[in-house]
Amino acid sequence: MVNYLKICIIGAGAVGSVVARYLAAQSYVSEIKLCDKAFEKAKETACRINSDKISVYQVDAYNIHELVQLSKGADVLFNALEPSFNLNLLEAALQAGSNYQDMAFGPPYENFVKMLRQSEKWTDAQLTAITATGNSPGITNIIAASAAEELDYVEDIRIFVASSLDSKKYILSWSPKTMIMDMIAEPTIFKNGQFTKVPPFSGQEIYEFPDPVGHVLVSYHEHEEPYTLGRASSLLNKGLRLVEFKYGLSLLIKNLYELGILSRELIEIKGVKIAPLDVVLTVLPPPIASDKLVHMIKTGDVYGSRGASVVKVTGEKAGKRVKLSYAYFYPNIIELQQKYPGATHVSYMAGISAALLTEFLGSGKIRTKGVLAPESLESDVRGKYLQKLARQGIVVKKLLD
């Protein structure tokens, strides 16, 4: 293991704090710059982690010059902001001579193609930029690629994800903007060599996840996996024809959408023109703060959680049709507080997945240069990643069909 890695984290929110806590505990990390526009939030996060490796900075993520100055000398510039900042941080990392990593690229999903167009620059600079390294996308991509590696021919990849938080009050554990925009967008599926749009909330089915999640109503959902897996040459060369992603359907969001309350169209109210969606995104609270979550767990207002992801890959091996199915589960939010106080079951999954790949990226274990998604990582890297993931309590299990 290479010692004394320097990491610059932009974003001190729910996932950024998990990444910072994990990396601060590792002996091979010597320095972490924790940066956020909200300086006090970053300071509070650093205080909770309580590591002398962490220094706190205020940054405007729209200002590439500021980003470059902060990330100079860092082995990895880690982007823990909303995907709308990806292109800025990608450019800053390249100028600073740092490797780059984020957890998602959409919305807007056009980011992925724009990022890929810069791959040659990154290859020439002998640097690596990895996008979509969280939970889903991230873990799901790596499982899909590893499963496909076992087959001679790959026909389809289907991904199912569901999670829930047991709470007496309605709280958000993820960015409301990202959540809603994903749910109301026309989902993309990869089918017969084409990226195809389908209606929001279509493709509904009752999917049976392994216990303790059980039966969940799912539907097509705009997500990264069809965009990346549908472009992976290792999969296309094996004949991949279909990639689809389905997520647990939120009846609340579906009903608001059908009522027009999430419309982007301007309406006039008392002489003022405004889009209903803008009103909703403005009044919705941000993801629950760590200290408030800890308090709500103590009072019993938050009393549990469940979550699982399933990756199903169908193809052929030695002339026989084969179906491979894998599942992994999210930790219970109550038990999680002992090791990661203030983390949600969702932020832990994304943060730990990403932090492990930060380690591999910063230490040089990832040898491929350019801009890539997790399924394009080397086979040995994917294997070691899944092993380390299991040591963090995220165990991928093979299911029997």
GROMACS .gro file of C-alpha atoms in nm:
model
  401
    1MET     CA    1   0.000   0.000   0.000
    2VAL     CA    2   0.128   0.345  -0.095
    3ASN     CA    3   0.158   0.562   0.215
    4TYR     CA    4   0.064   0.923   0.264
    5LEU     CA    5  -0.217   0.976   0.017
    6LYS     CA    6  -0.355   1.327  -0.008
    7ILE     CA    7  -0.726   1.359  -0.084
    8CYS     CA    8  -0.928   1.670  -0.162
    9ILE     CA    9  -1.302   1.621  -0.097
   10ILE     CA   10  -1.539   1.881  -0.242
   11GLY     CA   11  -1.868   1.854  -0.054
   12ALA     CA   12  -1.909   1.793   0.319
   13GLY     CA   13  -2.263   1.661   0.309
   14ALA     CA   14  -2.409   1.321   0.387
   15VAL     CA   15  -2.183   1.117   0.159
   16GLY     CA   16  -1.877   1.340   0.173
   17SER     CA   17  -1.870   1.299   0.551
   18VAL     CA   18  -1.877   0.917   0.522
   19VAL     CA   19  -1.590   0.926   0.273
   20ALA     CA   20  -1.390   1.161   0.496
   21ARG     CA   21  -1.449   0.949   0.808
   22TYR     CA   22  -1.343   0.627   0.636
   23LEU     CA   23  -1.031   0.775   0.477
   24ALA     CA   24  -0.924   0.959   0.793
   25ALA     CA   25  -0.911   0.623   0.972
   26GLN     CA   26  -0.672   0.471   0.718
   27SER     CA   27  -0.299   0.472   0.792
   28TYR     CA   28  -0.207   0.533   0.427
   29VAL     CA   29  -0.390   0.868   0.418
   30SER     CA   30  -0.189   1.165   0.546
   31GLU     CA   31  -0.404   1.462   0.447
   32ILE     CA   32  -0.768   1.534   0.370
   33LYS     CA   33  -0.889   1.872   0.253
   34LEU     CA   34  -1.262   1.892   0.328
   35CYS     CA   35  -1.414   2.171   0.121
   36ASP     CA   36  -1.764   2.313   0.098
   37LYS     CA   37  -1.938   2.638   0.015
   38ALA     CA   38  -2.096   2.615   0.360
   39PHE     CA   39  -1.780   2.656   0.568
   40GLU     CA   40  -1.952   2.601   0.903
   41LYS     CA   41  -2.101   2.272   0.782
   42ALA     CA   42  -1.758   2.152   0.679
   43LYS     CA   43  -1.617   2.254   1.019
   44GLU     CA   44  -1.894   2.065   1.200
   45THR     CA   45  -1.827   1.754   0.991
   46ALA     CA   46  -1.454   1.773   1.066
   47CYS     CA   47  -1.525   1.817   1.438
   48ARG     CA   48  -1.745   1.507   1.446
   49ILE     CA   49  -1.477   1.300   1.274
   50ASN     CA   50  -1.208   1.448   1.502
   51SER     CA   51  -0.897   1.371   1.299
   52ASP     CA   52  -0.589   1.590   1.272
   53LYS     CA   53  -0.556   1.475   0.911
   54ILE     CA   54  -0.854   1.691   0.812
   55SER     CA   55  -0.831   2.059   0.727
   56VAL     CA   56  -1.135   2.262   0.627
   57TYR     CA   57  -1.173   2.509   0.339
   58GLN     CA   58  -1.450   2.717   0.188
   59VAL     CA   59  -1.488   2.683  -0.188
   60ASP     CA   60  -1.716   2.800  -0.465
   61ALA     CA   61  -1.757   2.497  -0.693
   62TYR     CA   62  -1.844   2.729  -0.983
   63ASN     CA   63  -1.497   2.882  -0.958
   64ILE     CA   64  -1.251   2.655  -1.140
   65HIS     CA   65  -0.951   2.861  -1.027
   66GLU     CA   66  -1.041   2.804  -0.660
   67LEU     CA   67  -1.091   2.432  -0.726
   68VAL     CA   68  -0.754   2.403  -0.900
   69GLN     CA   69  -0.570   2.575  -0.617
   70LEU     CA   70  -0.728   2.348  -0.355
   71SER     CA   71  -0.669   2.026  -0.545
   72LYS     CA   72  -0.306   2.087  -0.644
   73GLY     CA   73  -0.091   1.817  -0.488
   74ALA     CA   74  -0.387   1.589  -0.417
   75ASP     CA   75  -0.372   1.231  -0.538
   76VAL     CA   76  -0.750   1.238  -0.589
   77LEU     CA   77  -1.004   1.517  -0.624
   78PHE     CA   78  -1.320   1.360  -0.487
   79ASN     CA   79  -1.647   1.517  -0.601
   80ALA     CA   80  -1.919   1.477  -0.339
   81LEU     CA   81  -2.147   1.743  -0.489
   82GLU     CA   82  -2.452   1.718  -0.711
   83PRO     CA   83  -2.371   1.599  -1.065
   84SER     CA   84  -2.437   1.944  -1.209
   85PHE     CA   85  -2.085   2.033  -1.087
   86ASN     CA   86  -1.910   1.735  -1.250
   87LEU     CA   87  -1.771   1.912  -1.556
   88ASN     CA   88  -1.626   2.196  -1.347
   89LEU     CA   89  -1.454   1.960  -1.104
   90LEU     CA   90  -1.335   1.734  -1.385
   91GLU     CA   91  -1.165   2.028  -1.554
   92ALA     CA   92  -1.016   2.150  -1.226
   93ALA     CA   93  -0.867   1.809  -1.147
   94LEU     CA   94  -0.708   1.786  -1.490
   95GLN     CA   95  -0.554   2.134  -1.458
   96ALA     CA   96  -0.427   2.050  -1.108
   97GLY     CA   97  -0.277   1.717  -1.216
   98SER     CA   98  -0.500   1.514  -0.981
   99ASN     CA   99  -0.703   1.203  -1.046
  100TYR     CA  100  -1.079   1.258  -1.032
  101GLN     CA  101  -1.373   1.067  -0.889
  102ASP     CA  102  -1.746   1.122  -0.846
  103MET     CA  103  -2.043   0.910  -0.742
  104ALA     CA  104  -2.294   0.991  -1.018
  105PHE     CA  105  -2.317   1.196  -1.338
  106GLY     CA  106  -2.686   1.272  -1.363
  107PRO     CA  107  -2.902   1.463  -1.374
  108PRO     CA  108  -2.815   1.601  -1.624
  109TYR     CA  109  -2.730   1.265  -1.781
  110GLU     CA  110  -2.573   1.431  -2.084
  111ASN     CA  111  -2.275   1.477  -1.853
  112PHE     CA  112  -2.152   1.125  -1.928
  113VAL     CA  113  -2.095   1.177  -2.299
  114LYS     CA  114  -1.937   1.517  -2.230
  115MET     CA  115  -1.703   1.356  -1.978
  116LEU     CA  116  -1.610   1.074  -2.216
  117ARG     CA  117  -1.517   1.326  -2.484
  118GLN     CA  118  -1.236   1.442  -2.256
  119SER     CA  119  -1.091   1.094  -2.209
  120GLU     CA  120  -0.804   1.147  -2.453
  121LYS     CA  121  -0.685   1.451  -2.256
  122TRP     CA  122  -0.680   1.243  -1.939
  123THR     CA  123  -0.497   0.958  -2.109
  124ASP     CA  124  -0.236   1.199  -2.244
  125ALA     CA  125  -0.191   1.341  -1.892
  126GLN     CA  126  -0.156   0.986  -1.752
  127LEU     CA  127  -0.446   1.049  -1.514
  128THR     CA  128  -0.768   0.864  -1.438
  129ALA     CA  129  -1.119   1.004  -1.391
  130ILE     CA  130  -1.381   0.760  -1.265
  131THR     CA  131  -1.748   0.851  -1.263
  132ALA     CA  132  -2.045   0.679  -1.095
  133THR     CA  133  -1.857   0.514  -0.807
  134GLY     CA  134  -2.124   0.513  -0.536
  135ASN     CA  135  -2.374   0.245  -0.445
  136SER     CA  136  -2.599   0.243  -0.747
  137PRO     CA  137  -2.437   0.334  -0.977
  138GLY     CA  138  -2.109   0.191  -0.859
  139ILE     CA  139  -2.145  -0.141  -0.681
  140THR     CA  140  -2.411  -0.246  -0.931
  141ASN     CA  141  -2.183  -0.174  -1.228
  142ILE     CA  142  -1.896  -0.375  -1.084
  143ILE     CA  143  -2.121  -0.673  -1.006
  144ALA     CA  144  -2.263  -0.663  -1.360
  145ALA     CA  145  -1.918  -0.657  -1.518
  146SER     CA  146  -1.787  -0.936  -1.295
  147ALA     CA  147  -2.091  -1.155  -1.367
  148ALA     CA  148  -2.062  -1.092  -1.741
  149GLU     CA  149  -1.699  -1.200  -1.724
  150GLU     CA  150  -1.818  -1.551  -1.636
  151LEU     CA  151  -2.022  -1.579  -1.957
  152ASP     CA  152  -1.934  -1.633  -2.322
  153TYR     CA  153  -2.236  -1.434  -2.440
  154VAL     CA  154  -2.430  -1.165  -2.252
  155GLU     CA  155  -2.792  -1.102  -2.346
  156ASP     CA  156  -2.930  -0.867  -2.084
  157ILE     CA  157  -2.858  -0.694  -1.753
  158ARG     CA  158  -3.143  -0.602  -1.521
  159ILE     CA  159  -3.096  -0.404  -1.201
  160PHE     CA  160  -3.350  -0.364  -0.921
  161VAL     CA  161  -3.304  -0.128  -0.625
  162ALA     CA  162  -3.525  -0.047  -0.326
  163SER     CA  163  -3.471   0.116   0.011
  164SER     CA  164  -3.691   0.256   0.285
  165LEU     CA  165  -3.651   0.446   0.609
  166ASP     CA  166  -3.875   0.373   0.908
  167SER     CA  167  -3.966   0.712   1.047
  168LYS     CA  168  -4.260   0.878   1.219
  169LYS     CA  169  -4.196   1.191   1.013
  170TYR     CA  170  -4.128   1.244   0.643
  171ILE     CA  171  -3.756   1.303   0.607
  172LEU     CA  172  -3.518   1.295   0.313
  173SER     CA  173  -3.195   1.096   0.314
  174TRP     CA  174  -3.086   1.207  -0.036
  175SER     CA  175  -3.080   1.523  -0.243
  176PRO     CA  176  -3.447   1.609  -0.313
  177LYS     CA  177  -3.353   1.766  -0.646
  178THR     CA  178  -3.168   1.458  -0.769
  179MET     CA  179  -3.438   1.226  -0.636
  180ILE     CA  180  -3.730   1.406  -0.797
  181MET     CA  181  -3.558   1.482  -1.127
  182ASP     CA  182  -3.464   1.114  -1.162
  183MET     CA  183  -3.819   1.002  -1.085
  184ILE     CA  184  -4.003   1.234  -1.323
  185ALA     CA  185  -3.758   1.209  -1.613
  186GLU     CA  186  -3.823   0.974  -1.901
  187PRO     CA  187  -3.612   0.672  -1.806
  188THR     CA  188  -3.348   0.548  -2.049
  189ILE     CA  189  -3.305   0.181  -2.130
  190PHE     CA  190  -3.048   0.026  -2.360
  191LYS     CA  191  -3.223  -0.203  -2.608
  192ASN     CA  192  -3.098  -0.364  -2.928
  193GLY     CA  193  -2.801  -0.132  -2.956
  194GLN     CA  194  -3.004   0.185  -2.897
  195PHE     CA  195  -3.068   0.412  -2.599
  196THR     CA  196  -3.447   0.437  -2.577
  197LYS     CA  197  -3.671   0.659  -2.364
  198VAL     CA  198  -3.978   0.516  -2.190
  199PRO     CA  199  -4.256   0.699  -1.998
  200PRO     CA  200  -4.199   0.793  -1.633
  201PHE     CA  201  -4.325   0.529  -1.386
  202SER     CA  202  -4.374   0.273  -1.666
  203GLY     CA  203  -4.273  -0.092  -1.654
  204GLN     CA  204  -4.434  -0.141  -1.315
  205GLU     CA  205  -4.406  -0.481  -1.150
  206ILE     CA  206  -4.405  -0.631  -0.804
  207TYR     CA  207  -4.049  -0.747  -0.755
  208GLU     CA  208  -3.958  -0.986  -0.476
  209PHE     CA  209  -3.634  -0.879  -0.314
  210PRO     CA  210  -3.466  -1.119  -0.072
  211ASP     CA  211  -3.567  -1.077   0.293
  212PRO     CA  212  -3.585  -0.850   0.481
  213VAL     CA  213  -3.693  -0.619   0.196
  214GLY     CA  214  -3.955  -0.846   0.038
  215HIS     CA  215  -4.212  -0.745  -0.224
  216VAL     CA  216  -4.175  -0.393  -0.366
  217LEU     CA  217  -4.357  -0.213  -0.647
  218VAL     CA  218  -4.085  -0.101  -0.889
  219SER     CA  219  -4.080   0.084  -1.220
  220TYR     CA  220  -3.835   0.212  -1.479
  221HIS     CA  221  -3.622   0.489  -1.334
  222GLU     CA  222  -3.375   0.728  -1.494
  223HIS     CA  223  -3.031   0.617  -1.377
  224GLU     CA  224  -2.667   0.586  -1.479
  225GLU     CA  225  -2.636   0.211  -1.536
  226PRO     CA  226  -2.803   0.185  -1.880
  227TYR     CA  227  -2.588   0.476  -2.003
  228THR     CA  228  -2.258   0.322  -1.894
  229LEU     CA  229  -2.317  -0.052  -1.931
  230GLY     CA  230  -2.472   0.008  -2.273
  231ARG     CA  231  -2.142   0.166  -2.384
  232ALA     CA  232  -1.900  -0.082  -2.225
  233SER     CA  233  -1.704  -0.248  -2.504
  234SER     CA  234  -1.638  -0.558  -2.292
  235LEU     CA  235  -2.015  -0.615  -2.273
  236LEU     CA  236  -2.104  -0.507  -2.627
  237ASN     CA  237  -1.840  -0.745  -2.762
  238LYS     CA  238  -2.026  -1.027  -2.589
  239GLY     CA  239  -2.354  -0.931  -2.757
  240LEU     CA  240  -2.527  -0.724  -2.488
  241ARG     CA  241  -2.879  -0.635  -2.607
  242LEU     CA  242  -3.063  -0.497  -2.304
  243VAL     CA  243  -2.988  -0.295  -1.989
  244GLU     CA  244  -3.270  -0.173  -1.769
  245PHE     CA  245  -3.293  -0.023  -1.423
  246LYS     CA  246  -3.597  -0.034  -1.195
  247TYR     CA  247  -3.640   0.138  -0.861
  248GLY     CA  248  -3.891   0.122  -0.579
  249LEU     CA  249  -4.180   0.341  -0.691
  250SER     CA  250  -4.271   0.640  -0.473
  251LEU     CA  251  -4.648   0.677  -0.487
  252LEU     CA  252  -4.616   1.025  -0.338
  253ILE     CA  253  -4.392   1.148  -0.622
  254LYS     CA  254  -4.601   0.964  -0.882
  255ASN     CA  255  -4.922   1.127  -0.758
  256LEU     CA  256  -4.765   1.474  -0.747
  257TYR     CA  257  -4.639   1.421  -1.102
  258GLU     CA  258  -4.978   1.311  -1.234
  259LEU     CA  259  -5.148   1.609  -1.065
  260GLY     CA  260  -4.913   1.846  -1.245
  261ILE     CA  261  -4.749   1.966  -0.924
  262LEU     CA  262  -4.407   1.864  -1.057
  263SER     CA  263  -4.458   2.033  -1.394
  264ARG     CA  264  -4.182   2.249  -1.544
  265GLU     CA  265  -4.443   2.452  -1.736
  266LEU     CA  266  -4.490   2.809  -1.611
  267ILE     CA  267  -4.822   2.900  -1.455
  268GLU     CA  268  -4.940   3.242  -1.339
  269ILE     CA  269  -5.037   3.297  -0.974
  270LYS     CA  270  -5.137   3.649  -0.867
  271GLY     CA  271  -4.946   3.796  -1.157
  272VAL     CA  272  -4.631   3.594  -1.101
  273LYS     CA  273  -4.520   3.323  -1.343
  274ILE     CA  274  -4.362   3.021  -1.181
  275ALA     CA  275  -4.310   2.651  -1.248
  276PRO     CA  276  -4.478   2.424  -0.988
  277LEU     CA  277  -4.164   2.208  -0.979
  278ASP     CA  278  -3.954   2.506  -0.869
  279VAL     CA  279  -4.192   2.565  -0.578
  280VAL     CA  280  -4.164   2.203  -0.465
  281LEU     CA  281  -3.784   2.198  -0.491
  282THR     CA  282  -3.767   2.525  -0.298
  283VAL     CA  283  -3.987   2.422  -0.005
  284LEU     CA  284  -3.857   2.067   0.034
  285PRO     CA  285  -3.599   2.040   0.313
  286PRO     CA  286  -3.242   1.931   0.240
  287PRO     CA  287  -3.134   1.578   0.335
  288ILE     CA  288  -3.151   1.534   0.710
  289ALA     CA  289  -2.849   1.675   0.894
  290SER     CA  290  -2.632   1.429   1.085
  291ASP     CA  291  -2.698   1.578   1.430
  292LYS     CA  292  -3.074   1.587   1.368
  293LEU     CA  293  -3.072   1.224   1.254
  294VAL     CA  294  -2.887   1.117   1.568
  295HIS     CA  295  -3.145   1.305   1.776
  296MET     CA  296  -3.440   1.147   1.593
  297ILE     CA  297  -3.294   0.801   1.645
  298LYS     CA  298  -3.257   0.870   2.018
  299THR     CA  299  -3.618   0.989   2.042
  300GLY     CA  300  -3.747   0.693   1.840
  301ASP     CA  301  -3.874   0.907   1.552
  302VAL     CA  302  -3.639   0.710   1.324
  303TYR     CA  303  -3.646   0.344   1.416
  304GLY     CA  304  -3.509   0.136   1.128
  305SER     CA  305  -3.432   0.099   0.760
  306ARG     CA  306  -3.412  -0.159   0.484
  307GLY     CA  307  -3.254  -0.170   0.143
  308ALA     CA  308  -3.124  -0.404  -0.123
  309SER     CA  309  -2.995  -0.408  -0.478
  310VAL     CA  310  -3.023  -0.701  -0.717
  311VAL     CA  311  -2.824  -0.744  -1.039
  312LYS     CA  312  -2.944  -1.009  -1.287
  313VAL     CA  313  -2.732  -1.104  -1.587
  314THR     CA  314  -2.855  -1.346  -1.853
  315GLY     CA  315  -2.643  -1.505  -2.123
  316GLU     CA  316  -2.471  -1.823  -2.233
  317LYS     CA  317  -2.181  -2.033  -2.109
  318ALA     CA  318  -2.047  -2.326  -2.312
  319GLY     CA  319  -2.362  -2.321  -2.526
  320LYS     CA  320  -2.604  -2.331  -2.231
  321ARG     CA  321  -2.835  -2.047  -2.125
  322VAL     CA  322  -2.731  -1.912  -1.786
  323LYS     CA  323  -2.899  -1.669  -1.544
  324LEU     CA  324  -2.680  -1.511  -1.278
  325SER     CA  325  -2.837  -1.312  -0.994
  326TYR     CA  326  -2.658  -1.127  -0.716
  327ALA     CA  327  -2.787  -0.924  -0.422
  328TYR     CA  328  -2.645  -0.709  -0.146
  329PHE     CA  329  -2.814  -0.539   0.146
  330TYR     CA  330  -2.795  -0.200   0.314
  331PRO     CA  331  -2.715  -0.180   0.687
  332ASN     CA  332  -2.983  -0.099   0.942
  333ILE     CA  333  -2.958   0.269   1.020
  334ILE     CA  334  -2.979   0.210   1.396
  335GLU     CA  335  -2.687  -0.034   1.407
  336LEU     CA  336  -2.489   0.188   1.170
  337GLN     CA  337  -2.469   0.472   1.424
  338GLN     CA  338  -2.213   0.288   1.633
  339LYS     CA  339  -1.947   0.319   1.361
  340TYR     CA  340  -2.074   0.607   1.148
  341PRO     CA  341  -2.284   0.840   1.368
  342GLY     CA  342  -2.513   1.058   1.160
  343ALA     CA  343  -2.487   0.846   0.846
  344THR     CA  344  -2.796   0.705   0.679
  345HIS     CA  345  -2.815   0.358   0.529
  346VAL     CA  346  -2.805   0.526   0.185
  347SER     CA  347  -2.513   0.763   0.248
  348TYR     CA  348  -2.310   0.481   0.403
  349MET     CA  349  -2.349   0.259   0.097
  350ALA     CA  350  -2.248   0.531  -0.148
  351GLY     CA  351  -1.970   0.666   0.073
  352ILE     CA  352  -1.800   0.335   0.153
  353SER     CA  353  -1.813   0.215  -0.208
  354ALA     CA  354  -1.661   0.542  -0.327
  355ALA     CA  355  -1.398   0.558  -0.050
  356LEU     CA  356  -1.266   0.213  -0.139
  357LEU     CA  357  -1.220   0.317  -0.500
  358THR     CA  358  -1.054   0.640  -0.384
  359GLU     CA  359  -0.798   0.421  -0.209
  360PHE     CA  360  -0.739   0.215  -0.524
  361LEU     CA  361  -0.721   0.524  -0.743
  362GLY     CA  362  -0.485   0.721  -0.522
  363SER     CA  363  -0.251   0.428  -0.461
  364GLY     CA  364  -0.212   0.345  -0.830
  365LYS     CA  365  -0.391   0.009  -0.819
  366ILE     CA  366  -0.618   0.134  -1.097
  367ARG     CA  367  -0.391   0.131  -1.400
  368THR     CA  368  -0.631   0.237  -1.677
  369LYS     CA  369  -0.598   0.602  -1.779
  370GLY     CA  370  -0.868   0.826  -1.920
  371VAL     CA  371  -1.232   0.879  -1.825
  372LEU     CA  372  -1.418   0.561  -1.734
  373ALA     CA  373  -1.705   0.403  -1.542
  374PRO     CA  374  -1.657   0.130  -1.276
  375GLU     CA  375  -1.737  -0.162  -1.509
  376SER     CA  376  -1.428  -0.071  -1.710
  377LEU     CA  377  -1.192  -0.121  -1.416
  378GLU     CA  378  -0.943  -0.405  -1.441
  379SER     CA  379  -1.074  -0.749  -1.341
  380ASP     CA  380  -0.830  -0.785  -1.050
  381VAL     CA  381  -0.927  -0.441  -0.917
  382ARG     CA  382  -1.295  -0.531  -0.926
  383GLY     CA  383  -1.223  -0.853  -0.738
  384LYS     CA  384  -1.020  -0.682  -0.465
  385TYR     CA  385  -1.284  -0.411  -0.437
  386LEU     CA  386  -1.562  -0.664  -0.374
  387GLN     CA  387  -1.346  -0.833  -0.110
  388LYS     CA  388  -1.284  -0.505   0.072
  389LEU     CA  389  -1.651  -0.416   0.039
  390ALA     CA  390  -1.741  -0.737   0.222
  391ARG     CA  391  -1.506  -0.643   0.507
  392GLN     CA  392  -1.713  -0.326   0.547
  393GLY     CA  393  -2.028  -0.535   0.591
  394ILE     CA  394  -2.151  -0.507   0.232
  395VAL     CA  395  -2.151  -0.867   0.118
  396VAL     CA  396  -2.257  -0.959  -0.236
  397LYS     CA  397  -2.448  -1.287  -0.236
  398LYS     CA  398  -2.527  -1.509  -0.531
  399LEU     CA  399  -2.898  -1.592  -0.555
  400LEU     CA  400  -3.051  -1.916  -0.673
  401ASP     CA  401  -3.312  -1.867  -0.945
   0.00000   0.00000   0.00000
